Short mmCIF file of N, CA and C in Angstrom, two decimals:
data_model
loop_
_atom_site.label_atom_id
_atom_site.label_comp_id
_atom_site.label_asym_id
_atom_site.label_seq_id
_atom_site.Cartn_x
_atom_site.Cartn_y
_atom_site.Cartn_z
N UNK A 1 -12.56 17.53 -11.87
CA UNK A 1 -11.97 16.20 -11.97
C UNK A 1 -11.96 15.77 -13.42
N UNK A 2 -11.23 15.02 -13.71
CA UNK A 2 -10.71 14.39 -15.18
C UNK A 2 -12.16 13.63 -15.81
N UNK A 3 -12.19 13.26 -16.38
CA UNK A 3 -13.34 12.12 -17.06
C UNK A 3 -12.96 10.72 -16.58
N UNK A 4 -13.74 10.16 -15.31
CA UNK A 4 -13.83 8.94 -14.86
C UNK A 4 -14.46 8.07 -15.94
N UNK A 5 -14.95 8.53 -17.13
CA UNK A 5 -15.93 7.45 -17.50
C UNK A 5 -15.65 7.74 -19.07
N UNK A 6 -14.28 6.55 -19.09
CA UNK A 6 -13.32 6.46 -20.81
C UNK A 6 -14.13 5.94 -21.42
N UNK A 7 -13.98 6.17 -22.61
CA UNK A 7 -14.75 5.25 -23.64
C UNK A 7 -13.56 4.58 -24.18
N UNK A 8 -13.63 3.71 -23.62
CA UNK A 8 -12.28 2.84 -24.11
C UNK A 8 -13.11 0.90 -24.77
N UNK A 9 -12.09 0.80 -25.29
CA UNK A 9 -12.81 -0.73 -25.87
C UNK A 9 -11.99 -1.61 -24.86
N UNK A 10 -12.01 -2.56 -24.93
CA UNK A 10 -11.56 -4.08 -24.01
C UNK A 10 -10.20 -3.76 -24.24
N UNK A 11 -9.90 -3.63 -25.30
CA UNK A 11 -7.93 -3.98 -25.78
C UNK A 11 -7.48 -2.20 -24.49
N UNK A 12 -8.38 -0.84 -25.26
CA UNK A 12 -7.69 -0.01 -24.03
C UNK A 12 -7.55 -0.38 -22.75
N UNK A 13 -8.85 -1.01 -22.23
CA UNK A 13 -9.03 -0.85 -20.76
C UNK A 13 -8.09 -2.07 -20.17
N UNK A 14 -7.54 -2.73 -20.94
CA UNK A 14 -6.42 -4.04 -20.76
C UNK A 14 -5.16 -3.60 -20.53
N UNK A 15 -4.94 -2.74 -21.55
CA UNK A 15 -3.47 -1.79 -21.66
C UNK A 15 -3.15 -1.17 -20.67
N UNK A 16 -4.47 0.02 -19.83
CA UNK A 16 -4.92 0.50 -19.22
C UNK A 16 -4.41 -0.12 -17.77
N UNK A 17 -5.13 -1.04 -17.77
CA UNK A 17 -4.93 -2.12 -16.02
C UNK A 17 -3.12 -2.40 -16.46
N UNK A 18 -2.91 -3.22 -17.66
CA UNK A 18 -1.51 -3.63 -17.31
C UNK A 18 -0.14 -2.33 -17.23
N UNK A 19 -0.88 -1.35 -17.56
CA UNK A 19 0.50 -0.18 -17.19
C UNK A 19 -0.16 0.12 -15.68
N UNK A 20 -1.12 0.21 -14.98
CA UNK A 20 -1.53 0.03 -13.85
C UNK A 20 -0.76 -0.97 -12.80
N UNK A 21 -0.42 -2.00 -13.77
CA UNK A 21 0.31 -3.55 -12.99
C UNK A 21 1.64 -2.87 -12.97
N UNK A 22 2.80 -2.73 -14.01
CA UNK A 22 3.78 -2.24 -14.84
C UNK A 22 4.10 -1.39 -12.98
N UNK A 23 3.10 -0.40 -12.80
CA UNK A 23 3.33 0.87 -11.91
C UNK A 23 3.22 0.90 -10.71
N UNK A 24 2.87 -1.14 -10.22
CA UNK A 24 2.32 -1.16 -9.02
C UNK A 24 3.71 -1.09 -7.43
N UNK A 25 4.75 -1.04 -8.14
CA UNK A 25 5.68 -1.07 -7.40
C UNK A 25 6.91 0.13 -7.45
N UNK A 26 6.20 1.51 -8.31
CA UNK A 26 5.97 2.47 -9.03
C UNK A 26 7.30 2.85 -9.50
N UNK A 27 7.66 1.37 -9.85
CA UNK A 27 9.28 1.55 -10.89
C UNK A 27 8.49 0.75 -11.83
N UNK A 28 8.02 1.27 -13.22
CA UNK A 28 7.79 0.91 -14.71
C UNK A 28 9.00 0.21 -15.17
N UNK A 29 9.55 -1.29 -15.01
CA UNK A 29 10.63 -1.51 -15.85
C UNK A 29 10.67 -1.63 -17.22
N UNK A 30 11.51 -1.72 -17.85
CA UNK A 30 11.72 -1.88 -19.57
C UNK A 30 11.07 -3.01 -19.52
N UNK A 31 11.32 -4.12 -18.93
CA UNK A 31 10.48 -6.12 -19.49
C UNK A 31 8.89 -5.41 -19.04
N UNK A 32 8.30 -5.04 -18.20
CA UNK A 32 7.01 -4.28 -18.48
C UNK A 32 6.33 -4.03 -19.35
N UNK A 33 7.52 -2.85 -19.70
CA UNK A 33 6.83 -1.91 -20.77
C UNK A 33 6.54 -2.87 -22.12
N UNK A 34 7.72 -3.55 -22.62
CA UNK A 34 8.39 -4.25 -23.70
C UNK A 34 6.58 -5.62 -23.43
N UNK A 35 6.35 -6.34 -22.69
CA UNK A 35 5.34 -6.98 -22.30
C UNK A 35 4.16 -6.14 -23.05
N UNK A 36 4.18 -5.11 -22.51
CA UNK A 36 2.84 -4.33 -22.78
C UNK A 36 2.63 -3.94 -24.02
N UNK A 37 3.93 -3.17 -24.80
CA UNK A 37 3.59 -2.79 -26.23
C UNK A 37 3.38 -3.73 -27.07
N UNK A 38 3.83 -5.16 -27.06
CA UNK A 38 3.87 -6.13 -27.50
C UNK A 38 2.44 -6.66 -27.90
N UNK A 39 1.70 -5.84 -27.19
CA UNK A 39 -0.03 -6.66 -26.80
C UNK A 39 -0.63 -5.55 -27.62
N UNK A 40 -0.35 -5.01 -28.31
CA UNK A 40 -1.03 -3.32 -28.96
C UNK A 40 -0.26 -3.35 -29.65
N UNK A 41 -1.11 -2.10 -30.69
CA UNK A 41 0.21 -1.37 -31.84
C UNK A 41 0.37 0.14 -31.47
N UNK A 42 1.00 0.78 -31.59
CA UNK A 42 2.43 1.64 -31.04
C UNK A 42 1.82 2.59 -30.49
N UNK A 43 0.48 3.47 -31.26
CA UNK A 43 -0.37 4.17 -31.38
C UNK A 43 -1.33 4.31 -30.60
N UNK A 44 -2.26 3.04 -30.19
CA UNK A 44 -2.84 3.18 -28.89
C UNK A 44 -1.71 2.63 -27.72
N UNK A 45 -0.78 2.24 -27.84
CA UNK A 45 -0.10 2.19 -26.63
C UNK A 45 0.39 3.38 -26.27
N UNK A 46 0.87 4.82 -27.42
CA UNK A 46 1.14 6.15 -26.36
C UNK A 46 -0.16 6.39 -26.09
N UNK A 47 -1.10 6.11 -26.72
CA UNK A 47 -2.36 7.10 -26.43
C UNK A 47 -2.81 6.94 -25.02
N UNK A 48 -2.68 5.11 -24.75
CA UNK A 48 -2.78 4.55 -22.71
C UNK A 48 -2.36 5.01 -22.11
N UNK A 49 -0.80 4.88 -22.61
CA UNK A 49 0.31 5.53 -22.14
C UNK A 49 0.14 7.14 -21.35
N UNK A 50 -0.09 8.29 -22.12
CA UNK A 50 -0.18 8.99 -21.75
C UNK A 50 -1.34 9.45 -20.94
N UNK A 51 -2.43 8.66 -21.17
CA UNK A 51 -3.83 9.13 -20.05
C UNK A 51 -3.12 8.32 -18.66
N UNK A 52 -2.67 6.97 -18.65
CA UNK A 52 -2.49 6.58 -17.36
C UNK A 52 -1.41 7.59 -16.87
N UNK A 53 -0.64 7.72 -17.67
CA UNK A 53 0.45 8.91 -16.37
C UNK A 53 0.16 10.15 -16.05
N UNK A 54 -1.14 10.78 -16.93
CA UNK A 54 -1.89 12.12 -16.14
C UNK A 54 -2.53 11.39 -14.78
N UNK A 55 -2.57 10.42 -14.72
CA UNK A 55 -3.61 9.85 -14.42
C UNK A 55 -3.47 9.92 -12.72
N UNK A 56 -4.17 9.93 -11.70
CA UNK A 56 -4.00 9.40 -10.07
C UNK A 56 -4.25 7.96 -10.05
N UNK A 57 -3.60 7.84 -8.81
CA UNK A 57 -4.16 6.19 -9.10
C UNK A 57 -5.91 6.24 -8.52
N UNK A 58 -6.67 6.94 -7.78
CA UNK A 58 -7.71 6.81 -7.23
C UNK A 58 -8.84 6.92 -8.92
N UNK A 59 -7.96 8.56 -9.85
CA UNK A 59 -8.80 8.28 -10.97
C UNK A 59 -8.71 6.90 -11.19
N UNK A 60 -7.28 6.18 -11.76
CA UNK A 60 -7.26 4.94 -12.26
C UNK A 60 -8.44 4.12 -11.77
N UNK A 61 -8.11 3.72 -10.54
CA UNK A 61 -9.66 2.85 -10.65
C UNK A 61 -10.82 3.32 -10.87
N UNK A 62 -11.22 4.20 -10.61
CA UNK A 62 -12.48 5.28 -10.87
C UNK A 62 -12.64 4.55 -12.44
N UNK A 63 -11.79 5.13 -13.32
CA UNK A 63 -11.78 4.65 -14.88
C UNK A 63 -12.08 3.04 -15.11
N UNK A 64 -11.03 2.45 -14.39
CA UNK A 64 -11.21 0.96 -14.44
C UNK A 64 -12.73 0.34 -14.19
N UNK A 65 -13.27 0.95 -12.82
CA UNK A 65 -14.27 0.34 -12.52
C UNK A 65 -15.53 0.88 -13.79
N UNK A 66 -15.30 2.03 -13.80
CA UNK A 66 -16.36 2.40 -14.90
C UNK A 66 -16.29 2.09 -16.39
N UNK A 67 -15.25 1.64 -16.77
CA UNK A 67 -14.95 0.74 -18.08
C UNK A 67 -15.75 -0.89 -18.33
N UNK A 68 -14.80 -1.30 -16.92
CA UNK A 68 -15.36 -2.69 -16.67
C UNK A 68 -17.11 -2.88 -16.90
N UNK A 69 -17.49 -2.15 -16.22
CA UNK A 69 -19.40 -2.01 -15.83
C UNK A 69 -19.55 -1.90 -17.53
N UNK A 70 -19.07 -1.27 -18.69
CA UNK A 70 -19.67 -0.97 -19.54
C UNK A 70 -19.16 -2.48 -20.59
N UNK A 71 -18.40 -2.98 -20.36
CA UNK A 71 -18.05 -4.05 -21.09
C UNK A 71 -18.55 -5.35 -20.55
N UNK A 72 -18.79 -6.60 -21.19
CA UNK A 72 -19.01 -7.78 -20.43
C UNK A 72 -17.76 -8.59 -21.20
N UNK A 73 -17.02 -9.62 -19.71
CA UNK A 73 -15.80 -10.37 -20.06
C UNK A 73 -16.63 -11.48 -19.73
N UNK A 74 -16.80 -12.44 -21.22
CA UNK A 74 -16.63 -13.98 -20.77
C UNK A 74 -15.53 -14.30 -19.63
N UNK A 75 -16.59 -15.79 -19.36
CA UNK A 75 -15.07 -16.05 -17.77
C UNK A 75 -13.96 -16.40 -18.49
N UNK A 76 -13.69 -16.53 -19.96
CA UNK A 76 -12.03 -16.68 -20.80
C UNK A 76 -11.21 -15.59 -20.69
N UNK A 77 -12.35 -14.64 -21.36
CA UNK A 77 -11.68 -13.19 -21.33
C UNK A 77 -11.01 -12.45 -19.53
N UNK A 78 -11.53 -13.21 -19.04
CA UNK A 78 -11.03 -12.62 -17.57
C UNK A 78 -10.25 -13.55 -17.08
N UNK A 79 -9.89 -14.79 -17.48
CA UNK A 79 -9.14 -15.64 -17.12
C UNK A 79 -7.45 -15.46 -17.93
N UNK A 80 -7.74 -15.12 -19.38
CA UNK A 80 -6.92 -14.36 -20.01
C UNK A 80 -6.23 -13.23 -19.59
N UNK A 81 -7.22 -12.12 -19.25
CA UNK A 81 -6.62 -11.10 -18.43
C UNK A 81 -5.98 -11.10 -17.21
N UNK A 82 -6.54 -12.15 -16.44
CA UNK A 82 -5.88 -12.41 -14.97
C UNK A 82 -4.92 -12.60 -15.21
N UNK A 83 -4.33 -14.10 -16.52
CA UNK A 83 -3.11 -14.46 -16.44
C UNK A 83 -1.46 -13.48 -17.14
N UNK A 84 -2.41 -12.47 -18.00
CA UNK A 84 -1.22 -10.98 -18.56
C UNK A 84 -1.01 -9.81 -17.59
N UNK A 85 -2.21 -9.98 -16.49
CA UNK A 85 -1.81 -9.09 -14.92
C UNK A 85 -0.79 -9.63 -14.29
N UNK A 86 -0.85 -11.33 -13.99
CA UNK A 86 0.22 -11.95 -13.33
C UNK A 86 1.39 -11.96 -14.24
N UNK A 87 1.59 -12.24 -15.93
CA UNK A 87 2.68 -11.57 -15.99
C UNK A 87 3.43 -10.39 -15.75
N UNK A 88 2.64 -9.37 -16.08
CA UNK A 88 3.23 -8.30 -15.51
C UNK A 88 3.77 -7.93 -14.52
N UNK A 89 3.01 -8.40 -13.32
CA UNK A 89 3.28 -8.17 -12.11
C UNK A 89 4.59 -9.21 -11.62
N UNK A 90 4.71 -10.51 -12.03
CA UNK A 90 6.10 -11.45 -12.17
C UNK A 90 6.72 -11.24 -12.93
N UNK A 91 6.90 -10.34 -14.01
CA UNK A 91 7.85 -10.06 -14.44
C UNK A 91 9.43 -9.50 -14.31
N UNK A 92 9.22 -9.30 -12.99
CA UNK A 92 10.60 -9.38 -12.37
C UNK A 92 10.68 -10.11 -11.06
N UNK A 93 10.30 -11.39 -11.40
CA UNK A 93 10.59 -12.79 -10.04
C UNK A 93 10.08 -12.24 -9.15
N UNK A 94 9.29 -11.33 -8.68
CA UNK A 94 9.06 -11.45 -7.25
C UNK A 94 7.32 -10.83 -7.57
N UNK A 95 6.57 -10.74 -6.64
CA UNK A 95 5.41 -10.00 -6.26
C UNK A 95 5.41 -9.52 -4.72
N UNK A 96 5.80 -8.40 -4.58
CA UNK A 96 5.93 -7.14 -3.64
C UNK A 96 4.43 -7.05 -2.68
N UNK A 97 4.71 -6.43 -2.08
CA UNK A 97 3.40 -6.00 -1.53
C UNK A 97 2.45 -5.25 -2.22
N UNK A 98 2.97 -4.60 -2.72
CA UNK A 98 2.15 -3.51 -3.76
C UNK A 98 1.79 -4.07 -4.70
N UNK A 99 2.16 -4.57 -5.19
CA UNK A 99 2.09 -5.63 -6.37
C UNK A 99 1.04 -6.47 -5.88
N UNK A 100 0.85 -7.48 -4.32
CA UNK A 100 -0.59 -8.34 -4.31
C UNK A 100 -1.32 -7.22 -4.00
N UNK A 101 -1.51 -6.09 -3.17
CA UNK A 101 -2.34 -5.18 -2.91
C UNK A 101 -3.12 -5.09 -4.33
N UNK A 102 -2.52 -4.32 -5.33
CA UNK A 102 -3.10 -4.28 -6.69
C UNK A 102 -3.96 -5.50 -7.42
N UNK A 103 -3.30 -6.50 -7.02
CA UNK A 103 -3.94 -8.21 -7.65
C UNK A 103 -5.05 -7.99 -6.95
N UNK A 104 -5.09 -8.06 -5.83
CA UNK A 104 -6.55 -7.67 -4.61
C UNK A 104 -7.63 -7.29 -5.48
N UNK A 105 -7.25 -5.73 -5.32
CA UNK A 105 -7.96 -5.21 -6.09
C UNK A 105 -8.49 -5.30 -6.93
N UNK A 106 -7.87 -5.39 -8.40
CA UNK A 106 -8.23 -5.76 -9.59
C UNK A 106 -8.88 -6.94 -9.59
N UNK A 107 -8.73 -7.87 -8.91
CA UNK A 107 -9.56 -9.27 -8.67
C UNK A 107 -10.91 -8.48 -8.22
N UNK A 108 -11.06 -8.06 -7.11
CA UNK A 108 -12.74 -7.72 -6.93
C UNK A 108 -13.20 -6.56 -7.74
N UNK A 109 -12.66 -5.95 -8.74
CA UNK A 109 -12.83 -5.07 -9.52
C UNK A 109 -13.60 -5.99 -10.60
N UNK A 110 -12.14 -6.70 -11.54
CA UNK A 110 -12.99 -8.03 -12.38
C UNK A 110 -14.05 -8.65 -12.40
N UNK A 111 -13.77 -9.23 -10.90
CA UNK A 111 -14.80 -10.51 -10.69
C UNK A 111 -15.55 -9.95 -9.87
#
């Protein structure tokens, strides 16, 4: 199995969850992507980039959860993050099923 346990800093493991969001309806659109690089510079965004699309989604959380445990988010920093998940995920007017399934998640993952 891959390495569940990234050494990633806060800004990866952010990038990380929002190409996670980006994939939850597993059409990546351009306003997504364009969202996401926007939040990074170019460089760690292929570097996310390319671990999340080796990636399964079961690793994905595997990674997520074991990132999270190693970092601590003030309740800003997670209130922040909640609200660049919900962009992502509204970024094209609607939230799908897959799309709250994932919010689910990532909520008891977070919090």
């Amino acid at each position: 199995m891959k390495n569940s346990k990234p050494k990633w800093s806060k800004n990866d493991l952010k990038i990380y969850i929002l190409l996670l969001c980006a994939n939850a309806d597993t059409v990546e659109t351009e306003d997504e992507l364009y969202i996401i690089r926007s939040k990074i510079d170019p460089e760690t965004y292929e570097k996310m980039y390319n671990e999340f699309s080796n990636d399964t989604e079961d690793l994905s959380f595997e990674k997520i959860k074991s990132s999270v445990a190693k970092h601590e988010f003030s309740n800003r920093e997670l209130l922040h993050l909640k609200s660049e998940i919900r962009e992502i995920l509204l970024s094209d007017k609607k939230l799908g099923r897959g799309e709250q399934y994932l919010e689910r998640i990532l909520n008891n993952i977070l919090y």
